[in-house]
Amino acid sequence: MDTLFSPNTQWVLLSTLILGMAAGVIGCLAYWKRQSLMSDALSHAALPGVVIAFALSGTKSLPVMIAGAAVSSLIGAFMIQWIRSSSRIKEDTAMGMILSVFFGFGIMLLTIVNRSAGGNQSGLDSFIFGQAASMVRQDVYTMLMLAVLVMLVVFIAFKEWKLFLFDPDFAKGLGLSGRLMNSVYLAVLVLVIVIGIQAVGVILMSALLIIPAVSARYWTHSFKWMVILSAIFGGGAGMTGTMISTLGKGWPTGPFIVVSSSVLFVISLVFGAEKGLLIQALQLRSQKKQHAGQAQVWSRQTVSIKEAD
């Protein structure tokens, strides 16, 4: 329990809070672009870049490995687009291919690096499932700055994002470049993935992007409130999962963050104000009572008409 109140843990909690908020915001963009699998593909594609950056630099420097992960993820994204445009393979199939190939390549490189001199002490395994507790204060500063940058990009151009997602033809008529918006979307998606893989891990990072957005969808039809709620859910899951992981020695952060996010999803699924199962059941029950009442009225009217005849 003392670990929970240590200064380093407080910084880590702040970083996972901001990371969860950034992931929730970008997850809404991915949700409405119907590219949920893209976040999974790019997070897995980041692993080779992390390992190669470590092998070239020889040190576990978060900025260097973020740069390597970003390059690897962007290569994966461009390969997905190339496969889709130059063949008959659909986008989801291309994503699955890139996800598997890049992750397998990353695991192969990770095995080689871990068997090299000093490689087994690198701690690169933490990038698979996440280990926020291993971050130093400089890592936290880097993550905070980049996560805040991601959220600023979305909130400053919020109107443009709405047009881009919901009415691209109208946006094009107003002079908004679809290619530019796609490039910015891809950039912020890659950025939030690469800054989160040390805390959540490459395998589970996509869950932190998508689950808060889907959970928020059960509470509102408004895009603005969906973004806000998704940020709150993502930040809350990030803090809760980190707090739980600090209670045990060597507990990975990512799985606990995802489990916390999943609990929020189940609550939203059942009690959500717009699409929750409980609300739908109550509405269905009310409609059945209303129809039964109308049927009784019609029956009485029919009887009255027959008696009058």
mmCIF file of N, CA, C and O in Angstrom, residues 248-287:
data_model
loop_
_atom_site.group_PDB
_atom_site.id
_atom_site.type_symbol
_atom_site.label_atom_id
_atom_site.label_comp_id
_atom_site.label_asym_id
_atom_site.label_seq_id
_atom_site.Cartn_x
_atom_site.Cartn_y
_atom_site.Cartn_z
ATOM 1 N N GLY A 248 0.699 -5.717 -6.484
ATOM 2 C CA GLY A 248 1.455 -6.964 -6.550
ATOM 3 C C GLY A 248 2.821 -6.744 -7.171
ATOM 4 O O GLY A 248 3.031 -5.788 -7.925
ATOM 5 N N LYS A 249 3.753 -7.585 -6.890
ATOM 6 C CA LYS A 249 5.108 -7.453 -7.408
ATOM 7 C C LYS A 249 5.180 -8.046 -8.806
ATOM 8 O O LYS A 249 4.918 -9.218 -9.018
ATOM 9 N N GLY A 250 5.537 -7.193 -9.776
ATOM 10 C CA GLY A 250 5.694 -7.657 -11.146
ATOM 11 C C GLY A 250 4.394 -7.868 -11.896
ATOM 12 O O GLY A 250 4.405 -8.463 -12.974
ATOM 13 N N TRP A 251 3.276 -7.399 -11.357
ATOM 14 C CA TRP A 251 2.003 -7.561 -12.058
ATOM 15 C C TRP A 251 1.984 -6.658 -13.294
ATOM 16 O O TRP A 251 2.248 -5.452 -13.178
ATOM 17 N N PRO A 252 1.649 -7.203 -14.471
ATOM 18 C CA PRO A 252 1.605 -6.371 -15.689
ATOM 19 C C PRO A 252 0.434 -5.400 -15.643
ATOM 20 O O PRO A 252 -0.662 -5.742 -15.186
ATOM 21 N N THR A 253 0.679 -4.200 -16.115
ATOM 22 C CA THR A 253 -0.339 -3.149 -16.026
ATOM 23 C C THR A 253 -1.439 -3.324 -17.056
ATOM 24 O O THR A 253 -2.625 -3.124 -16.772
ATOM 25 N N GLY A 254 -1.054 -3.679 -18.292
ATOM 26 C CA GLY A 254 -2.012 -3.746 -19.387
ATOM 27 C C GLY A 254 -3.238 -4.591 -19.124
ATOM 28 O O GLY A 254 -4.370 -4.122 -19.301
ATOM 29 N N PRO A 255 -3.080 -5.854 -18.704
ATOM 30 C CA PRO A 255 -4.269 -6.679 -18.468
ATOM 31 C C PRO A 255 -5.226 -6.088 -17.441
ATOM 32 O O PRO A 255 -6.451 -6.176 -17.611
ATOM 33 N N PHE A 256 -4.693 -5.467 -16.375
ATOM 34 C CA PHE A 256 -5.578 -4.881 -15.362
ATOM 35 C C PHE A 256 -6.312 -3.655 -15.896
ATOM 36 O O PHE A 256 -7.471 -3.411 -15.547
ATOM 37 N N ILE A 257 -5.639 -2.883 -16.750
ATOM 38 C CA ILE A 257 -6.304 -1.736 -17.368
ATOM 39 C C ILE A 257 -7.431 -2.206 -18.279
ATOM 40 O O ILE A 257 -8.541 -1.656 -18.263
ATOM 41 N N VAL A 258 -7.169 -3.243 -19.056
ATOM 42 C CA VAL A 258 -8.188 -3.760 -19.971
ATOM 43 C C VAL A 258 -9.356 -4.373 -19.201
ATOM 44 O O VAL A 258 -10.528 -4.193 -19.574
ATOM 45 N N VAL A 259 -9.063 -5.090 -18.113
ATOM 46 C CA VAL A 259 -10.138 -5.660 -17.290
ATOM 47 C C VAL A 259 -10.990 -4.541 -16.683
ATOM 48 O O VAL A 259 -12.230 -4.624 -16.667
ATOM 49 N N SER A 260 -10.349 -3.485 -16.201
ATOM 50 C CA SER A 260 -11.092 -2.342 -15.653
ATOM 51 C C SER A 260 -11.969 -1.710 -16.725
ATOM 52 O O SER A 260 -13.131 -1.357 -16.466
ATOM 53 N N SER A 261 -11.414 -1.570 -17.927
ATOM 54 C CA SER A 261 -12.191 -1.019 -19.034
ATOM 55 C C SER A 261 -13.353 -1.934 -19.402
ATOM 56 O O SER A 261 -14.457 -1.461 -19.719
ATOM 57 N N SER A 262 -13.124 -3.238 -19.318
ATOM 58 C CA SER A 262 -14.195 -4.197 -19.641
ATOM 59 C C SER A 262 -15.327 -4.143 -18.626
ATOM 60 O O SER A 262 -16.502 -4.300 -18.982
ATOM 61 N N VAL A 263 -14.983 -3.904 -17.358
ATOM 62 C CA VAL A 263 -16.022 -3.754 -16.326
ATOM 63 C C VAL A 263 -16.899 -2.550 -16.645
ATOM 64 O O VAL A 263 -18.142 -2.605 -16.533
ATOM 65 N N LEU A 264 -16.270 -1.444 -17.057
ATOM 66 C CA LEU A 264 -17.033 -0.262 -17.449
ATOM 67 C C LEU A 264 -17.928 -0.559 -18.647
ATOM 68 O O LEU A 264 -19.057 -0.066 -18.733
ATOM 69 N N PHE A 265 -17.428 -1.390 -19.569
ATOM 70 C CA PHE A 265 -18.240 -1.749 -20.731
ATOM 71 C C PHE A 265 -19.466 -2.555 -20.330
ATOM 72 O O PHE A 265 -20.569 -2.314 -20.832
ATOM 73 N N VAL A 266 -19.279 -3.519 -19.428
ATOM 74 C CA VAL A 266 -20.410 -4.334 -18.980
ATOM 75 C C VAL A 266 -21.461 -3.469 -18.290
ATOM 76 O O VAL A 266 -22.672 -3.629 -18.519
ATOM 77 N N ILE A 267 -21.001 -2.523 -17.455
ATOM 78 C CA ILE A 267 -21.934 -1.605 -16.800
ATOM 79 C C ILE A 267 -22.688 -0.782 -17.836
ATOM 80 O O ILE A 267 -23.910 -0.594 -17.738
ATOM 81 N N SER A 268 -21.963 -0.287 -18.851
ATOM 82 C CA SER A 268 -22.597 0.499 -19.912
ATOM 83 C C SER A 268 -23.563 -0.354 -20.718
ATOM 84 O O SER A 268 -24.643 0.111 -21.090
ATOM 85 N N LEU A 269 -23.181 -1.587 -20.989
ATOM 86 C CA LEU A 269 -24.028 -2.489 -21.764
ATOM 87 C C LEU A 269 -25.365 -2.729 -21.072
ATOM 88 O O LEU A 269 -26.411 -2.790 -21.716
ATOM 89 N N VAL A 270 -25.331 -2.832 -19.750
ATOM 90 C CA VAL A 270 -26.555 -3.135 -19.001
ATOM 91 C C VAL A 270 -27.343 -1.879 -18.670
ATOM 92 O O VAL A 270 -28.565 -1.819 -18.865
ATOM 93 N N PHE A 271 -26.651 -0.832 -18.193
ATOM 94 C CA PHE A 271 -27.334 0.336 -17.651
ATOM 95 C C PHE A 271 -27.262 1.571 -18.547
ATOM 96 O O PHE A 271 -27.724 2.632 -18.143
ATOM 97 N N GLY A 272 -26.677 1.474 -19.725
ATOM 98 C CA GLY A 272 -26.539 2.627 -20.603
ATOM 99 C C GLY A 272 -27.872 3.311 -20.877
ATOM 100 O O GLY A 272 -28.896 2.661 -21.117
ATOM 101 N N ALA A 273 -27.841 4.654 -20.868
ATOM 102 C CA ALA A 273 -29.077 5.427 -20.981
ATOM 103 C C ALA A 273 -29.698 5.364 -22.371
ATOM 104 O O ALA A 273 -30.896 5.601 -22.535
ATOM 105 N N GLU A 274 -28.894 5.060 -23.411
ATOM 106 C CA GLU A 274 -29.421 5.065 -24.770
ATOM 107 C C GLU A 274 -29.668 3.661 -25.314
ATOM 108 O O GLU A 274 -30.718 3.374 -25.851
ATOM 109 N N LYS A 275 -28.680 2.790 -25.183
ATOM 110 C CA LYS A 275 -28.784 1.459 -25.766
ATOM 111 C C LYS A 275 -28.610 0.340 -24.748
ATOM 112 O O LYS A 275 -28.455 -0.821 -25.121
ATOM 113 N N GLY A 276 -28.611 0.672 -23.457
ATOM 114 C CA GLY A 276 -28.412 -0.332 -22.431
ATOM 115 C C GLY A 276 -29.496 -1.396 -22.442
ATOM 116 O O GLY A 276 -30.657 -1.129 -22.781
ATOM 117 N N LEU A 277 -29.121 -2.617 -22.097
ATOM 118 C CA LEU A 277 -30.080 -3.721 -22.120
ATOM 119 C C LEU A 277 -31.233 -3.488 -21.159
ATOM 120 O O LEU A 277 -32.380 -3.829 -21.458
ATOM 121 N N LEU A 278 -30.949 -2.903 -19.984
ATOM 122 C CA LEU A 278 -32.001 -2.641 -19.011
ATOM 123 C C LEU A 278 -32.991 -1.619 -19.544
ATOM 124 O O LEU A 278 -34.214 -1.792 -19.429
ATOM 125 N N ILE A 279 -32.478 -0.545 -20.147
ATOM 126 C CA ILE A 279 -33.353 0.489 -20.713
ATOM 127 C C ILE A 279 -34.199 -0.086 -21.844
ATOM 128 O O ILE A 279 -35.407 0.181 -21.939
ATOM 129 N N GLN A 280 -33.577 -0.882 -22.697
ATOM 130 C CA GLN A 280 -34.323 -1.486 -23.793
ATOM 131 C C GLN A 280 -35.404 -2.440 -23.278
ATOM 132 O O GLN A 280 -36.516 -2.484 -23.822
ATOM 133 N N ALA A 281 -35.090 -3.184 -22.223
ATOM 134 C CA ALA A 281 -36.084 -4.098 -21.649
ATOM 135 C C ALA A 281 -37.258 -3.325 -21.064
ATOM 136 O O ALA A 281 -38.422 -3.710 -21.239
ATOM 137 N N LEU A 282 -36.948 -2.224 -20.366
ATOM 138 C CA LEU A 282 -38.017 -1.397 -19.791
ATOM 139 C C LEU A 282 -38.865 -0.752 -20.885
ATOM 140 O O LEU A 282 -40.093 -0.670 -20.767
ATOM 141 N N GLN A 283 -38.206 -0.283 -21.954
ATOM 142 C CA GLN A 283 -38.952 0.314 -23.064
ATOM 143 C C GLN A 283 -39.835 -0.718 -23.744
ATOM 144 O O GLN A 283 -40.987 -0.423 -24.096
ATOM 145 N N LEU A 284 -39.311 -1.931 -23.922
ATOM 146 C CA LEU A 284 -40.104 -2.998 -24.545
ATOM 147 C C LEU A 284 -41.299 -3.358 -23.675
ATOM 148 O O LEU A 284 -42.413 -3.561 -24.180
ATOM 149 N N ARG A 285 -41.074 -3.401 -22.360
ATOM 150 C CA ARG A 285 -42.176 -3.707 -21.446
ATOM 151 C C ARG A 285 -43.226 -2.620 -21.494
ATOM 152 O O ARG A 285 -44.439 -2.903 -21.497
ATOM 153 N N SER A 286 -42.797 -1.374 -21.554
ATOM 154 C CA SER A 286 -43.735 -0.257 -21.630
ATOM 155 C C SER A 286 -44.534 -0.297 -22.923
ATOM 156 O O SER A 286 -45.748 -0.038 -22.929
ATOM 157 N N GLN A 287 -43.850 -0.625 -24.036
ATOM 158 C CA GLN A 287 -44.549 -0.703 -25.315
ATOM 159 C C GLN A 287 -45.579 -1.833 -25.313
ATOM 160 O O GLN A 287 -46.678 -1.679 -25.858
#
